[in-house]
mmCIF file of C-alpha atoms in Angstrom:
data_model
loop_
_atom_site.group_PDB
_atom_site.id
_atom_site.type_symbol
_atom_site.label_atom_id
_atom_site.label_comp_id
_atom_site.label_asym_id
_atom_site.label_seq_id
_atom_site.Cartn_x
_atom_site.Cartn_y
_atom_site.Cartn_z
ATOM 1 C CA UNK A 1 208.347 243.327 13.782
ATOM 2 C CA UNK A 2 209.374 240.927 10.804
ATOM 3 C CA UNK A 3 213.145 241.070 11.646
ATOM 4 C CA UNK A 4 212.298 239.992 14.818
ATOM 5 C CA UNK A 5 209.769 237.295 14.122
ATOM 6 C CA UNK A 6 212.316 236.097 11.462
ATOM 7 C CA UNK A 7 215.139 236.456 14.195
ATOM 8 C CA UNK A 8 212.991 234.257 16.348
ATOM 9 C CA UNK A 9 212.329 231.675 14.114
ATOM 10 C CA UNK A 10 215.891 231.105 13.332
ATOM 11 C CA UNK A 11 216.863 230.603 16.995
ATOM 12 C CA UNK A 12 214.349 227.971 16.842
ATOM 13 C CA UNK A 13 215.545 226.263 13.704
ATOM 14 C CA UNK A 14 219.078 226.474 15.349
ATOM 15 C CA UNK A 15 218.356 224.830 18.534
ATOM 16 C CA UNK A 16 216.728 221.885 17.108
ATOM 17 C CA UNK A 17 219.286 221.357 14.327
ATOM 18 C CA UNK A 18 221.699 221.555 17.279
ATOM 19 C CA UNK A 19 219.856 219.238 19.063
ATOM 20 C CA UNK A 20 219.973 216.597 16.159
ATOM 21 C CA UNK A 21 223.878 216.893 15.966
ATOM 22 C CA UNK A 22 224.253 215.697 19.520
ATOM 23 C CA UNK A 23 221.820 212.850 19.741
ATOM 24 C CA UNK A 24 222.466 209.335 17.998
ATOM 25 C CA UNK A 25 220.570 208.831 15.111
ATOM 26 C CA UNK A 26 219.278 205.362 16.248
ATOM 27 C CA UNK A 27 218.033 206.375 19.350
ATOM 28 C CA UNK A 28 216.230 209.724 17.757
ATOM 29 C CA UNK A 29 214.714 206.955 14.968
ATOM 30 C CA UNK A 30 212.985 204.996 17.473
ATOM 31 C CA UNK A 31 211.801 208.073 19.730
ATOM 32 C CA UNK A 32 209.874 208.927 16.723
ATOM 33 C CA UNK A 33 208.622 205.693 15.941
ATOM 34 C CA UNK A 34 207.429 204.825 19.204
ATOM 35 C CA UNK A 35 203.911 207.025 19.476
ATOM 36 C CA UNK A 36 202.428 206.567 22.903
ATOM 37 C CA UNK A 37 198.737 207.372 23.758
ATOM 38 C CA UNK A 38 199.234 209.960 26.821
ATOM 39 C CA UNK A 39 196.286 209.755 28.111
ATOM 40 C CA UNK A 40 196.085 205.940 28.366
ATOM 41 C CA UNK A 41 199.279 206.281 30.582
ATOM 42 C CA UNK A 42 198.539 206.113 34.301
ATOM 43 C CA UNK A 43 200.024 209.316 35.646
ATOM 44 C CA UNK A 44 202.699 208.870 38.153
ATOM 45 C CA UNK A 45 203.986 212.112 40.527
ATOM 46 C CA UNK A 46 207.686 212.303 41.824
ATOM 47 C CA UNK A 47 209.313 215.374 42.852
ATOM 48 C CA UNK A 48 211.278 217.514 40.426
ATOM 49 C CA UNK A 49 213.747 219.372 42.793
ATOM 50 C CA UNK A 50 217.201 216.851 42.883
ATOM 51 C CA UNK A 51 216.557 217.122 39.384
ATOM 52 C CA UNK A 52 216.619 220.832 39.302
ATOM 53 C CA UNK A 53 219.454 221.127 42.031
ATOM 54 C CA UNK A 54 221.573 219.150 39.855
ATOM 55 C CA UNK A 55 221.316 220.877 36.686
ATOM 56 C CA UNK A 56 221.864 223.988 38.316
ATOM 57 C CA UNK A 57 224.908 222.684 40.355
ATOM 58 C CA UNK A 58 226.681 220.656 37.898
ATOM 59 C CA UNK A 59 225.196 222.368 34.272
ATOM 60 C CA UNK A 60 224.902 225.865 35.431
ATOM 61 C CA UNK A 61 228.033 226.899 32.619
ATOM 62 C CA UNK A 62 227.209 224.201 30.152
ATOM 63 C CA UNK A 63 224.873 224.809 26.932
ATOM 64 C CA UNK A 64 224.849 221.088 26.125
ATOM 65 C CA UNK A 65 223.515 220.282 29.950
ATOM 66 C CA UNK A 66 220.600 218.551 29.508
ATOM 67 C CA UNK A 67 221.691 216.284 26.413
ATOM 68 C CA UNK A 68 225.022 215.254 28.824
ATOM 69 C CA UNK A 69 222.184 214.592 31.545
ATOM 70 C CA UNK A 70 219.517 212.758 29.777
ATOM 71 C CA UNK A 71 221.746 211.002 27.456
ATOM 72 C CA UNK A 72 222.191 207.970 29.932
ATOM 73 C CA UNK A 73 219.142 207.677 30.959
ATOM 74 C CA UNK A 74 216.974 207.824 27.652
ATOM 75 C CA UNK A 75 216.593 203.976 27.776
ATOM 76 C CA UNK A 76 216.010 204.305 31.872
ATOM 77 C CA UNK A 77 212.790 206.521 30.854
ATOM 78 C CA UNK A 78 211.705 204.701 27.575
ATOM 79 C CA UNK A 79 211.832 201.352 29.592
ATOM 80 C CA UNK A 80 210.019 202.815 32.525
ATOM 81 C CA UNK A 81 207.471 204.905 29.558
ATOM 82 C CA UNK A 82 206.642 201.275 28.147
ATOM 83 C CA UNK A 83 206.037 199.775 32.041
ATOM 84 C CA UNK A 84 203.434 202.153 32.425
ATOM 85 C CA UNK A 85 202.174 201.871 29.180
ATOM 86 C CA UNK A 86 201.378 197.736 29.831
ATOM 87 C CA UNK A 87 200.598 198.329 33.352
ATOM 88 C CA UNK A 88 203.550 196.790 34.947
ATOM 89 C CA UNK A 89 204.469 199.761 37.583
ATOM 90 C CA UNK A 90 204.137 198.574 41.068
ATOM 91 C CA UNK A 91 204.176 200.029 44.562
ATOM 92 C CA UNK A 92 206.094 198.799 47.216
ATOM 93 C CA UNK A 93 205.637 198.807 50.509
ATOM 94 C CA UNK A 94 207.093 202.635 51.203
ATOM 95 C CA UNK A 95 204.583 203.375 48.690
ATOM 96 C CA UNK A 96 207.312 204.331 45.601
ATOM 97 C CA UNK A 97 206.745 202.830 42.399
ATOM 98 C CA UNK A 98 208.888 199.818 41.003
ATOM 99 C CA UNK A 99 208.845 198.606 37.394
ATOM 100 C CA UNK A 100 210.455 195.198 36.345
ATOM 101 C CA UNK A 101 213.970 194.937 35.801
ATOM 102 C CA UNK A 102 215.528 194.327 32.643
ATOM 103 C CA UNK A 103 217.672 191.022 31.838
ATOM 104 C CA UNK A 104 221.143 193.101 31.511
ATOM 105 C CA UNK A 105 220.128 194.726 34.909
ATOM 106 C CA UNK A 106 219.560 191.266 36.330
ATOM 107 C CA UNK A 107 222.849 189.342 34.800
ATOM 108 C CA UNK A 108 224.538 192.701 36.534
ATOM 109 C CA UNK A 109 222.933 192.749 40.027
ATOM 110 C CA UNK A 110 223.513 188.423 39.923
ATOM 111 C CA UNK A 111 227.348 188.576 39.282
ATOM 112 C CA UNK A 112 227.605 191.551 41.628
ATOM 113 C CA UNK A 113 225.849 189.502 43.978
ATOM 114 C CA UNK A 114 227.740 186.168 43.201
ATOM 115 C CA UNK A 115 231.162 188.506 43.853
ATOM 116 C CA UNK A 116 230.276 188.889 47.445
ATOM 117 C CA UNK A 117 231.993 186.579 50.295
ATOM 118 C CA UNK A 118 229.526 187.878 52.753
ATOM 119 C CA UNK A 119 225.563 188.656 51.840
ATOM 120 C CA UNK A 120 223.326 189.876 53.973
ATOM 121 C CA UNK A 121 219.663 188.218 54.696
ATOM 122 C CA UNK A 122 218.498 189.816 51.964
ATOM 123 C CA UNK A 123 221.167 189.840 49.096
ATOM 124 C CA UNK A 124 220.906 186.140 49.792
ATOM 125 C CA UNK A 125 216.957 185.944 48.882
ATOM 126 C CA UNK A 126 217.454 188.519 45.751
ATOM 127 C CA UNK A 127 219.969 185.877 44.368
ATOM 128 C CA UNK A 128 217.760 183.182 45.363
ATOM 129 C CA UNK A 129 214.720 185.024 43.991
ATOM 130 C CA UNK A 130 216.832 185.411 40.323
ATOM 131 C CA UNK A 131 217.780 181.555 40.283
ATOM 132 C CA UNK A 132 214.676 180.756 40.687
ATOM 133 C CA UNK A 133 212.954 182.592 37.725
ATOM 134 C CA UNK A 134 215.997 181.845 35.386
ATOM 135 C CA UNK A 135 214.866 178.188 36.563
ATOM 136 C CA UNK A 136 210.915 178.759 35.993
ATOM 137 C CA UNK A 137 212.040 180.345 32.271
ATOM 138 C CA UNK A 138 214.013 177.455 31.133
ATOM 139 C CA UNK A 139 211.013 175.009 31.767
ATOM 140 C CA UNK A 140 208.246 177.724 30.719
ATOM 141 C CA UNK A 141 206.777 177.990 34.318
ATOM 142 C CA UNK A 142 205.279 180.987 34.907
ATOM 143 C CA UNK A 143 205.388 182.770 38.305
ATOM 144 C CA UNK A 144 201.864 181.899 39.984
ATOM 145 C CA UNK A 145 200.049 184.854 40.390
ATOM 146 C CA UNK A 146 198.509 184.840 43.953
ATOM 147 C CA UNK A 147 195.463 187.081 44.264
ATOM 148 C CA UNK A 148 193.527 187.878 47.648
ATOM 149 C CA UNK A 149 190.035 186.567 47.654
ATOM 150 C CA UNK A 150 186.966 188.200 46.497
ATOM 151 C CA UNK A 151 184.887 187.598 49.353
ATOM 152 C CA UNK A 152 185.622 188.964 53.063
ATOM 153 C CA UNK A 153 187.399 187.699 55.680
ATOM 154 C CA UNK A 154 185.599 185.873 58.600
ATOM 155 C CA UNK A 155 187.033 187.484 61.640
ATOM 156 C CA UNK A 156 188.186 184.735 64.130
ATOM 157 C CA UNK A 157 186.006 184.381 67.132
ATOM 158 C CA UNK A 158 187.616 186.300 70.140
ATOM 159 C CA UNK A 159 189.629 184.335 72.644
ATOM 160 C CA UNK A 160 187.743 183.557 75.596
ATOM 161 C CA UNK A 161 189.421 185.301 78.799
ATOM 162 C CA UNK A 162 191.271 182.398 81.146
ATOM 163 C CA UNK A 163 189.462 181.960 84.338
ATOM 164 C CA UNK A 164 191.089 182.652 87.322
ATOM 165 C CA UNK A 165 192.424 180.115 89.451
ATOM 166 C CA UNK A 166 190.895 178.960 92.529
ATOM 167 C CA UNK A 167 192.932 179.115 95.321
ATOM 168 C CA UNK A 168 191.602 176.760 98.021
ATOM 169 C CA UNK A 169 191.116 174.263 94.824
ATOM 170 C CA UNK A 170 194.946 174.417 94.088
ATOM 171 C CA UNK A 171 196.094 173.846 97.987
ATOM 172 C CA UNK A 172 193.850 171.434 98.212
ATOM 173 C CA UNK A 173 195.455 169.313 94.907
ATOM 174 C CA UNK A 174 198.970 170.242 96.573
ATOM 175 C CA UNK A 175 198.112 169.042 99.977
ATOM 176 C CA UNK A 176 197.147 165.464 98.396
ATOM 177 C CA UNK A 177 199.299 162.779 99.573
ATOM 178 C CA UNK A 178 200.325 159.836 97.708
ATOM 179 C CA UNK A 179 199.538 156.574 98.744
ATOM 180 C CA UNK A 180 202.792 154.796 99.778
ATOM 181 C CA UNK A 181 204.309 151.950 97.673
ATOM 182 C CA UNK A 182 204.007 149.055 100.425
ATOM 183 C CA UNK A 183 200.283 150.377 100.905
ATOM 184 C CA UNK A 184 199.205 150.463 96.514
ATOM 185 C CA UNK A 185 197.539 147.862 94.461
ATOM 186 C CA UNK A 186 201.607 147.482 92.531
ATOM 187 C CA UNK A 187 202.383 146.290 95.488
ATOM 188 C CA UNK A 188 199.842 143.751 96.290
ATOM 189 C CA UNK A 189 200.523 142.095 92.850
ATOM 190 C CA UNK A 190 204.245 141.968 92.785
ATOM 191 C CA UNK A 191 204.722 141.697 96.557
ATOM 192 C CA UNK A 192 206.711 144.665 98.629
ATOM 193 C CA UNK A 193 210.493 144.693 97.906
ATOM 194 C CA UNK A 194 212.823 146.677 100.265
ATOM 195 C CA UNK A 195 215.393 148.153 98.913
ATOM 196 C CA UNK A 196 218.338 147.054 99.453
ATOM 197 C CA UNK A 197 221.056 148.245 101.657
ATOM 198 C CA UNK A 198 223.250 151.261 100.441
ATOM 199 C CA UNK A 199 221.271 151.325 97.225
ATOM 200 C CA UNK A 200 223.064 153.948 95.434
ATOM 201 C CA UNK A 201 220.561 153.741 91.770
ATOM 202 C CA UNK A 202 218.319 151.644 90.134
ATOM 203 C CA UNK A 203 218.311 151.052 85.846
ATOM 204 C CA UNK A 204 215.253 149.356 84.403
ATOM 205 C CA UNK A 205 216.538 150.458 80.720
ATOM 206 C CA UNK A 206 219.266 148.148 80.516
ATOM 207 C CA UNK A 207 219.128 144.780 78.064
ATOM 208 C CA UNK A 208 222.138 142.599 78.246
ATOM 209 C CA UNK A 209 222.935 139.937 76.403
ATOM 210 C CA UNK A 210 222.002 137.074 79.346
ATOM 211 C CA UNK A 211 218.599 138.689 79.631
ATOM 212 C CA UNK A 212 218.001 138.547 75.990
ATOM 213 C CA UNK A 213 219.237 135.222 75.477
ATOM 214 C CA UNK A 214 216.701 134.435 78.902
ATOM 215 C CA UNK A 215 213.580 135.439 77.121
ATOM 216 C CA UNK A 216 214.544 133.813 73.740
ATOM 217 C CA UNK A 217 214.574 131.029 75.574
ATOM 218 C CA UNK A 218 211.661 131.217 77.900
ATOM 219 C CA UNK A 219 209.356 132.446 74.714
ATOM 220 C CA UNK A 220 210.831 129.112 72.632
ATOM 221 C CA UNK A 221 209.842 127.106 75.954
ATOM 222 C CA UNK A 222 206.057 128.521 75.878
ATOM 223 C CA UNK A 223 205.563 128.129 72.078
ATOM 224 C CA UNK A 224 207.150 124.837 72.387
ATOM 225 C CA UNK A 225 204.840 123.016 75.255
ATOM 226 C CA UNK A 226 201.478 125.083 74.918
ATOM 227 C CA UNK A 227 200.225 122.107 77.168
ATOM 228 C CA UNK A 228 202.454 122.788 79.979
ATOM 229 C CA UNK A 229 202.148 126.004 82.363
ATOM 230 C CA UNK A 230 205.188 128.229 82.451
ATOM 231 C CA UNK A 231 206.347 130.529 84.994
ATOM 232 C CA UNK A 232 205.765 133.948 84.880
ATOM 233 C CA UNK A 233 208.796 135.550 83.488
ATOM 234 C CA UNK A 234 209.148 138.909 85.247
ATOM 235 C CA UNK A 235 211.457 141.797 84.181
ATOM 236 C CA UNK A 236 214.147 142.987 86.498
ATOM 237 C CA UNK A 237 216.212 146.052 86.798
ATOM 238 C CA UNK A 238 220.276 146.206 87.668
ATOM 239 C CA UNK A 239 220.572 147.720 91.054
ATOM 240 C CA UNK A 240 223.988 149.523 91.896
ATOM 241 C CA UNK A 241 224.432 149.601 95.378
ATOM 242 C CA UNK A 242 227.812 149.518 98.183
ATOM 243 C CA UNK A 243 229.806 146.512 98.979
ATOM 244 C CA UNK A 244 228.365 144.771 101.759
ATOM 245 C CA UNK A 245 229.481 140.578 103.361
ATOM 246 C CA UNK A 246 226.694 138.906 101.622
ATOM 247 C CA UNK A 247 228.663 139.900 97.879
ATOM 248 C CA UNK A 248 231.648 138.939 98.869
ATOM 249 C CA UNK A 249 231.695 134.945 97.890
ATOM 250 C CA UNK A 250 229.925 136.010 94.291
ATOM 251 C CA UNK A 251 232.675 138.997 93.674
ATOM 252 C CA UNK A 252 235.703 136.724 94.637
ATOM 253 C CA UNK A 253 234.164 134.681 92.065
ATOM 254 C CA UNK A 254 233.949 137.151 89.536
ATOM 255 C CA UNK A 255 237.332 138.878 90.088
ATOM 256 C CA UNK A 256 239.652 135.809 89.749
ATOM 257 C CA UNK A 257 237.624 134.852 86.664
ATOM 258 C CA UNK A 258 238.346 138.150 85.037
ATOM 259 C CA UNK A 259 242.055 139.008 86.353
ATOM 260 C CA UNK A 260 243.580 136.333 88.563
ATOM 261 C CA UNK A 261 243.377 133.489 90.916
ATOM 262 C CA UNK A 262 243.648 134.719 94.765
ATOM 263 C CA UNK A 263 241.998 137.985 94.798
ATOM 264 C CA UNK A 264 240.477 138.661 97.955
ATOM 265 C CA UNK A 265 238.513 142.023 98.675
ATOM 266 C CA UNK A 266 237.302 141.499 102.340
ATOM 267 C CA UNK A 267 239.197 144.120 103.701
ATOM 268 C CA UNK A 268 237.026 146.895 101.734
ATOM 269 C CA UNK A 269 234.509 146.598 103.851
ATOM 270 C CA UNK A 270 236.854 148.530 106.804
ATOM 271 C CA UNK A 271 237.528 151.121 104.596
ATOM 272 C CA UNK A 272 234.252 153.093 104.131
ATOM 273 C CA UNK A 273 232.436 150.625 101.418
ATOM 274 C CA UNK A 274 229.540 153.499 101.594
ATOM 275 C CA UNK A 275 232.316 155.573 99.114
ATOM 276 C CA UNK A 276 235.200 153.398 97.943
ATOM 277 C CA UNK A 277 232.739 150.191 96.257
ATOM 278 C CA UNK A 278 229.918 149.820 93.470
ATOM 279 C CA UNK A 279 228.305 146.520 92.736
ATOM 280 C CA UNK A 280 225.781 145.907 90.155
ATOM 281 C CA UNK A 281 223.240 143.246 90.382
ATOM 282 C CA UNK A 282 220.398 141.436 88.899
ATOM 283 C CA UNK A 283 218.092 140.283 91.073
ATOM 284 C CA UNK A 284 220.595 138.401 93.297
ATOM 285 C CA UNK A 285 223.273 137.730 91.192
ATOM 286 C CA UNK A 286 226.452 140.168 91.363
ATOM 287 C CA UNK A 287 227.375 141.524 87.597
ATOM 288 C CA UNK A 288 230.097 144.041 88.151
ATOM 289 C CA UNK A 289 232.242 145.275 90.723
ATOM 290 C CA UNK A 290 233.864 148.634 90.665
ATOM 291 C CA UNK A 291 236.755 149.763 93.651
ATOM 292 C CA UNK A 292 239.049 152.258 95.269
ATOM 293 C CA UNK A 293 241.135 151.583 97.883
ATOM 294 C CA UNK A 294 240.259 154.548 100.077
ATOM 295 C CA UNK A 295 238.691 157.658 99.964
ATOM 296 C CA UNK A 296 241.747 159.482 100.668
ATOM 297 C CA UNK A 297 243.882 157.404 98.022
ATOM 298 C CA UNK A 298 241.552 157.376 95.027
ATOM 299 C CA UNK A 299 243.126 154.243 93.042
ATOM 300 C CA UNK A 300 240.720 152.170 91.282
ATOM 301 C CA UNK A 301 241.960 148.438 92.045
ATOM 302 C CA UNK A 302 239.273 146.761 90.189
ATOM 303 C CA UNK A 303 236.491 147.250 87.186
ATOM 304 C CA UNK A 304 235.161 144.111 86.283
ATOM 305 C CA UNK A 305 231.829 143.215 84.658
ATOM 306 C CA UNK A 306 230.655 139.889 84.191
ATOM 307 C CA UNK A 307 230.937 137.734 80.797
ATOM 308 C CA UNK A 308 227.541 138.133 79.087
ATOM 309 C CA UNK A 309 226.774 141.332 80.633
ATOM 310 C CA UNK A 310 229.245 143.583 79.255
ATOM 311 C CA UNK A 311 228.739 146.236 76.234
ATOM 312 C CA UNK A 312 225.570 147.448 77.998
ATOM 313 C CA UNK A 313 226.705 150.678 80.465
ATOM 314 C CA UNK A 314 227.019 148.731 83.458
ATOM 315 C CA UNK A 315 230.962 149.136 83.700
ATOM 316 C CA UNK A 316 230.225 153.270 82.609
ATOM 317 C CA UNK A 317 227.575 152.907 85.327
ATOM 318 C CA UNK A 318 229.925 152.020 88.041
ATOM 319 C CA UNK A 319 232.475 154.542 87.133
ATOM 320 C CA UNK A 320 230.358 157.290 87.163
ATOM 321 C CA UNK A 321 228.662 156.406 90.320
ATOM 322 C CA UNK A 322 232.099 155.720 91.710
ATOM 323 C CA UNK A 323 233.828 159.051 90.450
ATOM 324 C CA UNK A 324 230.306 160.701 92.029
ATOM 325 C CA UNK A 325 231.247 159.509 95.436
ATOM 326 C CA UNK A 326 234.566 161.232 95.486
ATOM 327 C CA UNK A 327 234.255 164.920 94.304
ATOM 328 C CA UNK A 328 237.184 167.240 93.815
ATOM 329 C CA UNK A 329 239.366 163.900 93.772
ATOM 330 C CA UNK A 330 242.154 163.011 91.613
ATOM 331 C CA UNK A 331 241.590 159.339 90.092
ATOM 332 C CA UNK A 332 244.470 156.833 89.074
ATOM 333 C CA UNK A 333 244.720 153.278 87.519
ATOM 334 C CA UNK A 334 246.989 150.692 85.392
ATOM 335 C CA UNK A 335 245.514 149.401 82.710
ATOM 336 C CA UNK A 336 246.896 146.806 80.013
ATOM 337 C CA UNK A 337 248.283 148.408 76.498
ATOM 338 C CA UNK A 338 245.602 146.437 74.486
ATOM 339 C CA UNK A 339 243.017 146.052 76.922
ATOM 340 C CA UNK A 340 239.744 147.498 75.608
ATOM 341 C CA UNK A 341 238.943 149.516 78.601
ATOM 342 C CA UNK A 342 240.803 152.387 77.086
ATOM 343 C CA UNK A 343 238.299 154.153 75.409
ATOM 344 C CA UNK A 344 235.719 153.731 78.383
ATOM 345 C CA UNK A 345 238.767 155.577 80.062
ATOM 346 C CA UNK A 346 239.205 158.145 77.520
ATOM 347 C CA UNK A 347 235.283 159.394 77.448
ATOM 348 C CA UNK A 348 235.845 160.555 81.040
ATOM 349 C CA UNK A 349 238.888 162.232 80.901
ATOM 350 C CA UNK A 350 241.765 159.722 82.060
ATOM 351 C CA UNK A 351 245.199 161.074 80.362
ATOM 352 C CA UNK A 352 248.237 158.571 80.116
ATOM 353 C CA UNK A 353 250.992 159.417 81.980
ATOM 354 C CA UNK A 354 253.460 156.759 82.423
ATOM 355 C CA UNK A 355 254.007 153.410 80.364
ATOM 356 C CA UNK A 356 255.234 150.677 82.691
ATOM 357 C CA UNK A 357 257.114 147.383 81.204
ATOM 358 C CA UNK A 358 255.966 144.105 82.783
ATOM 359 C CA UNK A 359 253.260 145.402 85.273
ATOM 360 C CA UNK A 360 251.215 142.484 85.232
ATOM 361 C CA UNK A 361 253.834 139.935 84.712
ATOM 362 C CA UNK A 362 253.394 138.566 88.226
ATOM 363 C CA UNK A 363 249.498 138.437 88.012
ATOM 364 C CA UNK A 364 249.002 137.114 84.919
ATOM 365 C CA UNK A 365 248.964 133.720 83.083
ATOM 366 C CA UNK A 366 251.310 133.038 80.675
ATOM 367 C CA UNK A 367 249.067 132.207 78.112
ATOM 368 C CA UNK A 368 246.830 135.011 78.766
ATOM 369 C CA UNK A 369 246.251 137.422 76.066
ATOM 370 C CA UNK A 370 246.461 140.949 77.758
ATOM 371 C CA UNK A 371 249.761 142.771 77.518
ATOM 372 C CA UNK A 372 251.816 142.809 80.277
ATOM 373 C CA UNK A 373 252.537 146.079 80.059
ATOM 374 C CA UNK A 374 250.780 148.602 80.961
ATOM 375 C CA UNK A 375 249.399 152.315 80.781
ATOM 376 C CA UNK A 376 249.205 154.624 84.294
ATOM 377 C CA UNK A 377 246.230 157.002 83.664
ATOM 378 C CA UNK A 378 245.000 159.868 85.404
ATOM 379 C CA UNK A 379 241.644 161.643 86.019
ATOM 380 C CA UNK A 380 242.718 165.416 87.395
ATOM 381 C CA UNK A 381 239.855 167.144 89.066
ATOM 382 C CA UNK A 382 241.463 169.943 91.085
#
């Protein structure tokens, strides 16, 4: 019995002197040091078995198996031994517990992190998340702790259900008709307006520079003679209608003024006006003109737009309305090299396609300064 007791107690003494030649001193120094109260320590279960299965898998042949095993991750369990200890273990949503990471293991998950081309929704709040606290440290801002309130939750009242819709109420709203315009109180105070003929759109939005320059001066007029009653000064909106005779004296007028003396339109109106013509108007006075010369040979002859109304969409206007009478159509024009009309050109598609010397060297004035040369554009719709 006492050579085996004795035999025993040597195979003790030699496992735990062999046990001290593998370890570090440093590392055994402060395992001893560090005296935790166990029972203080909330107890936290995780399962045993990988741990097993891999020291029987890997280890099975090995004497020095656990030292190789738990030598890496002695500071893992010291770190996550002190967590508990000051009552820093979490639990996540899945319910597994977290403890804080380290500063090492942050600098090493950041620059992993700051590596990537490419993060995902949420690498990109993790390294967000670490900025951040580096940020709050180097001010001494701590993380506000957000706690749920002590008292209970008032329930919101329920939704009350949506009453169902009368039917007889709803045709009855739907089977109101509205009073017509010549018939309303608008039109007792402004007096009924028809519309004029081949009225193709109506813009109340537009301010030119002549109607600003009007109410300037009908304002100065009012604050001038208080004494003295001024008309009303009513706002008006640019119609865009089709040629008809009663434009034609005011659009000579306007044409020769902005191209040359001698232009004479009157034959549009026996070439379907209703698709090939857009003039703008204020009240009665003619502001633009826009033309083909027929609907089967889409070449815009004329854009013009009168002086003190321009750089205020009419001449866009026109164009549009005029390209919208002529789907599926090709468009073509000249146009002079350093006229400004280019870009309005450009913005709906016109592409140059021929540069002509002298084009308008028969039409123009000699001291006029558009080029007499001159770009052939093109607007392909097919």
């Amino acid at each position: 019995m006492s050579s085996e007791a004795s035999d025993g107690s040597d195979y003790h003494e030699s496992t735990k002197s062999k046990a001290r030649k593998h370890r570090p001193r440093k590392r055994q120094k402060r395992i001893k040091e560090e005296q935790l109260d166990i029972e203080d320590v909330e107890r936290i279960e995780f399962p045993l078995e990988p741990l097993f299965s891999a020291l029987r898998k890997d280890y099975a042949d090995d004497d020095d198996s656990f030292e190789q095993l738990m030598e890496p991750l002695v500071d893992h369990l010291l770190q996550a031994r002190i967590s508990v200890e000051q009552g820093l273990i979490e639990v996540d949503d899945s319910g597994k517990a977290t403890r804080p990471l380290r500063r090492s293991e942050i600098a090493s998950l950041e620059q992993k992190l700051g590596n990537k081309d490419n993060l995902s929704p949420m690498e990109a709040l993790i390294l967000r998340k670490i900025k951040l606290e580096r940020q709050r440290a180097r001010v001494n801002i701590k993380t506000p702790n957000i706690k749920a309130p002590d008292s209970p939750l008032t329930p919101l009242p329920p939704v009350p259900p949506t009453p169902p819709v009368n039917a007889e109420v709803l045709d009855a709203l739907n089977n109101i008709e509205t009073t017509p315009f010549e018939n309303s109180f608008l039109a007792r105070l402004h007096g009924i307006h028809q519309p004029p003929p081949g009225l193709i759109a109506i813009d109340w939005e537009a301010r030119t520079p002549w109607m600003n320059l009007m109410t300037d001066i009908h304002e100065h007029y009012t604050f001038a003679h208080p004494e003295r009653e001024c008309p009303m000064h009513e706002p008006a909106p640019i119609t865009y209608s089709t040629l008809h005779a009663y434009h034609l004296a005011q659009v000579h007028d306007l044409l020769e003024r902005s191209f040359w003396p001698g232009i004479d339109v009157s034959d549009s109106l026996d070439y379907q006006p209703e698709r090939c013509t857009v003039i703008a108007m204020y009240k009665k006075v003619v502001v633009g003109v826009a033309m083909i010369i027929s609907p089967v040979q889409t070449y815009i002859t004329y854009l013009a737009v009168k002086s003190g109304w321009d750089k205020s969409q009419i001449a866009r206007n026109m164009l549009y309305h005029l390209i919208k009478m002529n789907r599926d159509k090709d468009f073509t024009l000249h146009v002079s090299t350093n006229s400004s009309a280019m870009l309005l050109y450009n913005q709906f598609g016109f592409k140059i396609e021929e540069f002509v010397a002298g084009f308008y060297s028969e039409y123009l004035h000699p001291d006029s300064r558009a080029s007499k040369n001159a770009f052939k554009l093109r607007l392909r719709r097919l």
